[in-house]
Coordinates of C-alpha atoms and ligand atoms in Angstrom, one line a residue:
X159 CA -189.6 -23.2 26.7
X160 CA -186.8 -22.2 29.2
X161 CA -185.7 -18.9 29.9
X162 CA -182.1 -19.8 29.0
X163 CA -180.1 -17.1 26.8
X164 CA -180.5 -18.2 23.1
X165 CA -177.7 -20.1 21.6
X166 CA -176.1 -21.1 25.0
X167 CA -176.2 -24.6 26.5
X168 CA -175.7 -25.4 30.1
X169 CA -172.0 -25.9 31.0
X170 CA -170.8 -27.1 34.4
X171 CA -170.5 -24.3 36.8
X172 CA -166.8 -25.1 37.9
X173 CA -165.7 -23.8 34.7
X174 CA -166.3 -20.3 35.7
X175 CA -163.7 -20.6 38.4
X176 CA -161.1 -22.2 36.4
X177 CA -157.7 -20.3 35.8
X178 CA -156.5 -20.0 32.2
X179 CA -153.3 -21.7 31.4
X180 CA -150.8 -19.1 30.5
X181 CA -148.7 -20.7 27.8
X182 CA -144.9 -19.0 27.9
X183 CA -144.8 -16.6 25.0
X184 CA -142.8 -17.4 21.9
X185 CA -139.7 -15.0 21.2
X186 CA -140.9 -12.4 18.5
X187 CA -138.1 -11.8 15.9
X188 CA -136.0 -8.7 16.1
X189 CA -134.1 -7.2 13.3
X190 CA -130.3 -8.1 13.4
X191 CA -130.1 -10.3 16.4
X192 CA -131.3 -13.8 17.7
X193 CA -134.2 -13.5 20.2
X194 CA -134.6 -16.6 23.0
X195 CA -137.7 -18.2 24.3
X196 CA -136.9 -18.8 28.0
X197 CA -140.6 -18.7 29.2
X198 CA -141.6 -22.4 29.1
X199 CA -138.9 -24.5 30.8
X200 CA -138.0 -26.1 27.4
X201 CA -134.8 -28.0 26.7
X202 CA -133.0 -25.6 24.1
X203 CA -131.1 -28.4 22.3
X204 CA -132.5 -30.0 19.2
X205 CA -133.5 -33.5 19.0
X206 CA -130.8 -36.3 18.9
X207 CA -130.0 -37.7 15.4
X208 CA -130.9 -41.2 16.8
X209 CA -134.5 -40.1 18.4
X210 CA -135.1 -38.2 15.0
X211 CA -134.4 -41.2 12.9
X212 CA -136.9 -43.3 14.9
X213 CA -139.5 -40.6 14.7
X214 CA -139.2 -40.6 11.0
X215 CA -139.5 -44.2 10.7
X216 CA -142.5 -44.1 13.4
X217 CA -144.3 -41.5 11.2
X218 CA -144.8 -44.0 8.3
X219 CA -147.3 -45.8 10.2
X220 CA -149.6 -42.8 11.2
X221 CA -152.3 -44.2 9.4
X222 CA -152.6 -46.6 12.1
X223 CA -153.9 -46.1 16.0
X224 CA -150.8 -46.4 18.4
X225 CA -150.5 -49.6 20.6
X226 CA -153.4 -48.6 23.3
X227 CA -151.6 -50.1 26.2
X228 CA -148.1 -48.6 25.6
X229 CA -146.6 -51.9 26.3
X230 CA -143.0 -51.5 24.9
X231 CA -142.6 -48.0 26.6
X232 CA -144.0 -49.5 29.9
X233 CA -141.7 -52.1 29.8
X234 CA -138.7 -49.7 28.7
X235 CA -139.7 -47.5 31.6
X236 CA -140.0 -50.5 34.2
X237 CA -136.7 -51.9 32.9
X238 CA -134.8 -48.5 33.5
X239 CA -136.1 -47.6 37.0
X240 CA -136.5 -51.4 38.2
X241 CA -140.3 -51.5 38.6
X242 CA -142.8 -53.5 37.3
X243 CA -144.8 -52.6 33.9
X244 CA -147.9 -53.1 35.7
X245 CA -146.8 -50.2 38.0
X246 CA -146.5 -47.8 35.2
X247 CA -149.0 -45.9 33.5
X248 CA -148.2 -43.3 30.4
X249 CA -150.4 -40.2 29.3
X250 CA -150.2 -37.1 27.1
X251 CA -147.3 -35.4 29.3
X252 CA -147.6 -35.6 32.9
X253 CA -150.3 -32.7 32.3
X254 CA -152.4 -35.5 30.9
X255 CA -151.7 -37.8 33.7
X256 CA -152.3 -35.4 36.5
X257 CA -155.9 -34.9 34.8
X258 CA -156.2 -38.5 35.1
X259 CA -155.4 -38.7 38.7
X260 CA -157.9 -36.3 39.7
X261 CA -160.4 -38.3 37.8
X262 CA -159.5 -41.4 39.6
X263 CA -159.5 -39.7 43.1
X264 CA -161.4 -36.7 43.4
X265 CA -164.8 -34.8 42.5
X266 CA -167.1 -32.4 44.2
X267 CA -166.9 -32.5 47.9
X268 CA -163.5 -33.6 48.0
X269 CA -160.2 -31.8 48.7
X270 CA -156.9 -31.7 47.0
X271 CA -153.9 -30.3 48.9
X272 CA -151.1 -28.5 47.0
X273 CA -148.4 -25.9 47.3
X274 CA -148.9 -22.4 46.3
X275 CA -147.2 -20.8 44.4
X276 CA -146.6 -23.8 42.4
X277 CA -147.3 -25.4 39.1
X278 CA -150.0 -23.4 37.2
X279 CA -151.9 -26.5 35.7
X280 CA -152.8 -27.6 39.5
X281 CA -155.5 -25.3 40.0
X282 CA -157.0 -26.1 36.4
X283 CA -157.0 -29.9 36.9
X284 CA -158.3 -29.5 40.3
X285 CA -161.1 -27.0 39.2
X286 CA -162.4 -29.4 36.4
X287 CA -162.5 -32.3 38.7
X288 CA -165.2 -30.3 41.0
X289 CA -163.0 -31.2 43.7
X290 CA -162.0 -28.1 46.2
X291 CA -158.4 -27.1 46.0
X292 CA -156.4 -26.1 49.3
X293 CA -153.5 -24.0 48.3
X294 CA -150.9 -24.0 51.1
X295 CA -148.5 -21.2 50.8
X296 CA -144.8 -21.5 50.4
X297 CA -142.5 -20.6 53.1
X298 CA -140.0 -17.7 52.9
X299 CA -137.4 -19.5 51.0
X300 CA -139.9 -20.5 48.4
X301 CA -140.1 -24.3 49.6
X302 CA -143.0 -26.4 50.1
X303 CA -144.0 -25.7 53.8
X304 CA -144.7 -29.7 54.4
X305 CA -146.0 -28.8 58.2
X306 CA -148.7 -26.7 57.0
X307 CA -149.7 -29.0 54.3
X308 CA -150.2 -31.8 56.7
X309 CA -152.2 -29.5 58.7
X310 CA -154.3 -28.6 56.0
X311 CA -155.4 -32.4 55.3
X312 CA -159.0 -33.4 56.5
X313 CA -161.2 -36.4 56.1
X314 CA -162.3 -35.0 53.0
X315 CA -158.7 -35.0 51.4
X316 CA -158.2 -37.5 48.8
X317 CA -155.1 -36.4 46.9
X318 CA -152.0 -34.2 47.9
X319 CA -149.5 -33.1 45.3
X320 CA -145.8 -32.3 45.9
X321 CA -144.0 -30.6 43.3
X322 CA -140.2 -31.3 43.7
X323 CA -138.2 -29.5 42.3
X324 CA -140.8 -26.7 42.6
X325 CA -142.3 -24.9 39.5
X326 CA -141.6 -22.2 39.3
X327 CA -139.7 -21.4 42.4
X328 CA -137.0 -24.2 42.1
X329 CA -136.4 -25.7 45.5
X330 CA -136.6 -29.6 46.0
X331 CA -138.2 -31.3 49.1
X332 CA -135.6 -32.9 51.5
X333 CA -135.8 -36.4 52.2
X334 CA -136.2 -36.2 56.0
X335 CA -139.2 -33.3 55.6
X336 CA -141.0 -35.7 53.2
X337 CA -140.7 -38.6 55.4
X338 CA -141.9 -36.8 58.5
X339 CA -144.9 -35.5 56.4
X340 CA -145.9 -38.9 54.9
X341 CA -146.2 -40.1 58.6
X342 CA -148.7 -37.8 59.2
X343 CA -151.0 -38.5 56.0
X344 CA -153.6 -41.2 56.3
X345 CA -152.8 -44.3 54.4
X346 CA -155.9 -44.0 52.1
X347 CA -154.8 -40.4 50.7
X348 CA -152.9 -40.4 47.7
X349 CA -149.7 -38.3 47.6
X350 CA -148.5 -37.7 44.1
X351 CA -144.6 -36.5 43.6
X352 CA -144.4 -34.6 40.4
X353 CA -140.6 -34.8 39.4
X354 CA -140.9 -33.1 36.0
X355 CA -137.3 -31.7 36.8
X356 CA -135.9 -35.0 38.6
X357 CA -133.1 -34.9 36.3
X358 CA -131.6 -31.8 37.1
X359 CA -131.7 -32.0 40.8
X360 CA -128.4 -32.2 42.3
X361 CA -129.6 -31.3 45.9
X362 CA -127.8 -34.1 48.3
X363 CA -130.5 -33.9 50.6
X364 CA -133.2 -34.1 48.4
X365 CA -135.7 -37.1 48.6
X366 CA -135.3 -40.2 46.6
X367 CA -138.9 -40.3 45.3
X368 CA -138.6 -44.0 43.9
X369 CA -137.3 -45.2 47.4
X370 CA -140.0 -43.2 48.8
X371 CA -142.6 -44.8 46.4
X372 CA -141.0 -48.4 47.2
X373 CA -142.0 -47.9 51.0
X374 CA -145.3 -46.0 50.9
X375 CA -148.4 -47.7 49.1
X376 CA -150.0 -44.3 48.7
X377 CA -147.3 -42.6 47.0
X378 CA -147.1 -42.1 43.2
X379 CA -144.2 -40.5 41.1
X380 CA -145.2 -38.5 37.9
X381 CA -142.4 -37.7 35.5
X382 CA -142.2 -36.4 32.0
X383 CA -140.2 -36.9 28.5
X384 CA -140.7 -32.9 28.1
X385 CA -138.1 -31.5 30.2
X386 CA -134.6 -33.3 30.3
X387 CA -135.7 -35.7 27.4
X388 CA -136.6 -32.9 25.1
X389 CA -139.9 -34.2 23.8
X390 CA -142.0 -31.4 25.0
X391 CA -144.1 -31.3 21.6
X392 CA -144.6 -35.1 21.3
X393 CA -146.7 -35.1 24.6
X394 CA -145.6 -38.2 26.9
X395 CA -145.2 -38.4 30.4
X396 CA -145.4 -41.4 32.9
X397 CA -146.5 -42.1 36.1
X398 CA -144.9 -45.0 38.5
X399 CA -147.6 -46.0 40.9
X400 CA -148.7 -49.0 42.9
X401 CA -150.8 -51.4 40.8
X402 CA -154.0 -50.5 42.1
X403 CA -153.4 -46.7 41.1
X404 CA -151.3 -47.6 38.1
X405 CA -154.3 -49.7 36.9
X406 CA -156.7 -47.2 37.5
X407 CA -154.7 -44.8 35.5
X408 CA -154.8 -46.9 32.5
X409 CA -158.6 -47.5 32.9
X410 CA -159.3 -43.9 32.9
X411 CA -156.8 -42.9 30.4
X412 CA -157.8 -41.4 26.8
X413 CA -157.6 -44.2 24.5
X414 CA -154.9 -44.0 22.3
X415 CA -153.9 -40.4 23.8
X416 CA -149.8 -41.1 23.3
X417 CA -149.2 -41.0 19.6
X418 CA -146.9 -44.0 18.4
X419 CA -144.4 -41.6 17.3
X420 CA -144.4 -40.3 20.8
X421 CA -144.1 -44.0 22.2
X422 CA -141.0 -44.6 19.9
X423 CA -139.3 -41.4 20.7
X424 CA -139.5 -41.9 24.5
X425 CA -138.1 -45.6 23.8
X426 CA -135.2 -44.1 22.0
X427 CA -134.6 -41.4 24.6
X428 CA -134.6 -43.7 27.4
X429 CA -131.8 -46.0 25.4
X430 CA -129.8 -42.5 24.6
X431 CA -129.9 -41.5 28.0
X432 CA -126.2 -41.0 28.4
X433 CA -126.3 -38.5 25.4
X434 CA -129.1 -36.6 26.7
X435 CA -127.6 -36.6 30.4
X436 CA -124.5 -34.6 28.9
X437 CA -126.8 -32.0 27.9
X438 CA -128.7 -31.8 31.1
X439 CA -125.4 -31.4 32.9
X440 CA -124.4 -28.5 30.8
X441 CA -127.8 -27.0 31.6
X442 CA -127.3 -27.5 35.3
X443 CA -123.9 -25.7 35.1
X444 CA -125.5 -23.1 33.1
X445 CA -128.2 -22.4 35.6
X446 CA -125.7 -22.1 38.5
X447 CA -123.7 -19.8 36.4
X448 CA -127.1 -18.0 36.0
X449 CA -128.3 -18.2 39.6
X450 CA -124.6 -17.0 40.8
X451 CA -124.8 -14.0 38.3
X452 CA -128.4 -13.0 39.5
X453 CA -127.4 -13.2 43.4
X454 CA -124.4 -11.2 42.7
X455 CA -126.4 -8.3 41.2
X456 CA -128.6 -8.3 44.4
X457 CA -131.4 -10.4 43.5
X458 CA -132.9 -12.7 46.3
X459 CA -133.2 -15.9 43.9
X460 CA -134.1 -18.8 45.9
X461 CA -132.3 -22.3 45.3
X462 CA -133.1 -23.9 42.2
X463 CA -132.8 -27.7 41.5
X464 CA -134.7 -27.4 38.1
X465 CA -133.9 -25.9 34.7
X466 CA -134.9 -22.4 35.8
X467 CA -134.5 -19.5 38.3
X468 CA -137.1 -17.5 40.0
X469 CA -136.9 -13.6 40.5
X470 CA -139.4 -12.7 43.3
X471 CA -139.8 -9.4 42.2
X472 CA -143.2 -8.4 43.4
X473 CA -144.7 -5.3 41.6
X474 CA -142.0 -5.1 39.6
X475 CA -142.5 -8.3 37.8
X476 CA -144.2 -7.1 34.6
X477 CA -141.5 -4.2 34.1
X478 CA -138.7 -6.7 34.2
X479 CA -140.5 -9.1 31.5
X480 CA -140.9 -6.0 29.3
X481 CA -137.4 -5.3 29.6
X482 CA -136.5 -8.8 29.0
X483 CA -138.5 -9.0 25.8
X484 CA -137.3 -5.9 24.5
X485 CA -133.7 -7.2 25.0
X486 CA -134.8 -10.2 23.0
X487 CA -135.4 -12.9 25.8
X488 CA -138.8 -13.6 26.4
X489 CA -139.4 -15.0 30.1
X490 CA -142.6 -16.0 32.1
X491 CA -144.1 -13.4 34.4
X492 CA -146.5 -14.2 37.0
X493 CA -148.0 -10.7 37.7
X494 CA -147.3 -9.1 41.1
X495 CA -145.2 -12.1 42.4
X496 CA -142.2 -13.1 40.3
X497 CA -140.3 -13.9 37.1
X498 CA -139.5 -17.6 35.9
X499 CA -136.4 -17.6 33.6
X500 CA -135.6 -20.9 32.0
X501 CA -131.9 -22.1 31.4
X502 CA -131.6 -22.2 27.5
X503 CA -128.8 -21.0 25.4
X504 CA -125.5 -19.5 26.7
X505 CA -126.4 -16.4 24.9
X506 CA -129.3 -16.2 26.4
X507 CA -128.0 -16.3 29.9
X508 CA -125.7 -13.5 28.8
X509 CA -128.3 -11.6 27.5
X510 CA -130.6 -12.2 30.5
X511 CA -127.7 -11.1 33.2
X512 CA -127.6 -8.1 31.1
X513 CA -131.2 -7.2 31.5
X514 CA -130.8 -7.9 35.0
X515 CA -128.1 -5.7 35.6
X516 CA -129.4 -2.8 33.8
X517 CA -132.8 -3.2 35.6
X518 CA -130.9 -3.2 38.9
X519 CA -129.3 0.0 38.0
X520 CA -132.2 1.8 36.7
X521 CA -134.7 0.7 39.7
X522 CA -131.8 2.0 42.0
Ligands
PLP888 C1 -143.4 -29.0 32.9 C2 -144.1 -29.7 33.9 C3 -144.9 -30.8 34.0 C4 -144.8 -31.5 32.6 O1 -145.6 -31.3 31.6 P1 -145.9 -32.3 30.2 O2 -147.3 -32.3 30.1 O3 -145.1 -33.6 30.7 O4 -145.4 -31.7 29.4 C5 -145.3 -31.4 34.8 N1 -145.0 -30.7 36.1 C6 -144.7 -29.8 36.2 C7 -144.4 -29.2 37.8 C8 -143.9 -29.0 35.1 O5 -143.2 -28.0 35.0

């Protein structure tokens, strides 16, 4: 006999401290007009016909397990980025790989350093690992404070995550500051550069992550097919890492995690990247229109190199989100902090700018 509550089992205590992932809300229908979901940084374009065809063909073998080694996909990635296929690991989105990166580096008693506010999956994957997360506040321009992050590293640190461009605030990490930072990181601490929004980054001073990776044995680069490539629903991402880390990631991966459909769609999307890039550049132009429009209205929007903008609205955050939703554009509020608005359809940008103008007037 034990005195446990009947009907409950013992789960890991760490679960109690893990925040819930808040998925971007879908846009509810409204009579007489189109509504827009700009809450999840998704690509608003439908799949390319060439990719859709490959997916339809790939579905015909859904009774079979996929290639567990994702060999063809890893080779396509290797060729595209001029790395070795042994230096590539794949996963169920880069969030899946993040979880695996924690599993191979960190556990109870270890520390993981990352900026905050940043990607909301970080405290979840770190918490699940049992390691202690050290959140280093962003600076006054919503950028990573890499000096403070270097100061936060101790002999217990096993992993540092650098998100560039940073979700949800937008700025990218500069080459010079990243180099200075890496000089201060012990060579046995893994530094992961999360580049989910790489393709949208036009900052001439931004770090070239692959070049940084080549010259630092303790750096890995995390990327995804979810954003620029428009495959968010298929769950596939990749990590470019030196062989020790890439091999550990493949060992620890969920067997058969990346479906055959996802593998084939990713390969086809790499082949069709020129066509996808036209869309990415159109989104970048739309982002810049949104950024300028919001700044003209007086909103202090930080620089953004991603497919979203950040409105640091503080205690007006939830009011703004409600006003946007009423106008048929669903944004992603972070209560008490700010609102992240993804770049979507042109009409969604127009609608959001109108909401922002009305909100500024109302707020005086
Ligand atoms: C969207 C995003 C990802 C990618 O998520 P997937 O699991 O690949 O869909 C990773 N990192 C950041 C910072 C993101 O915003």
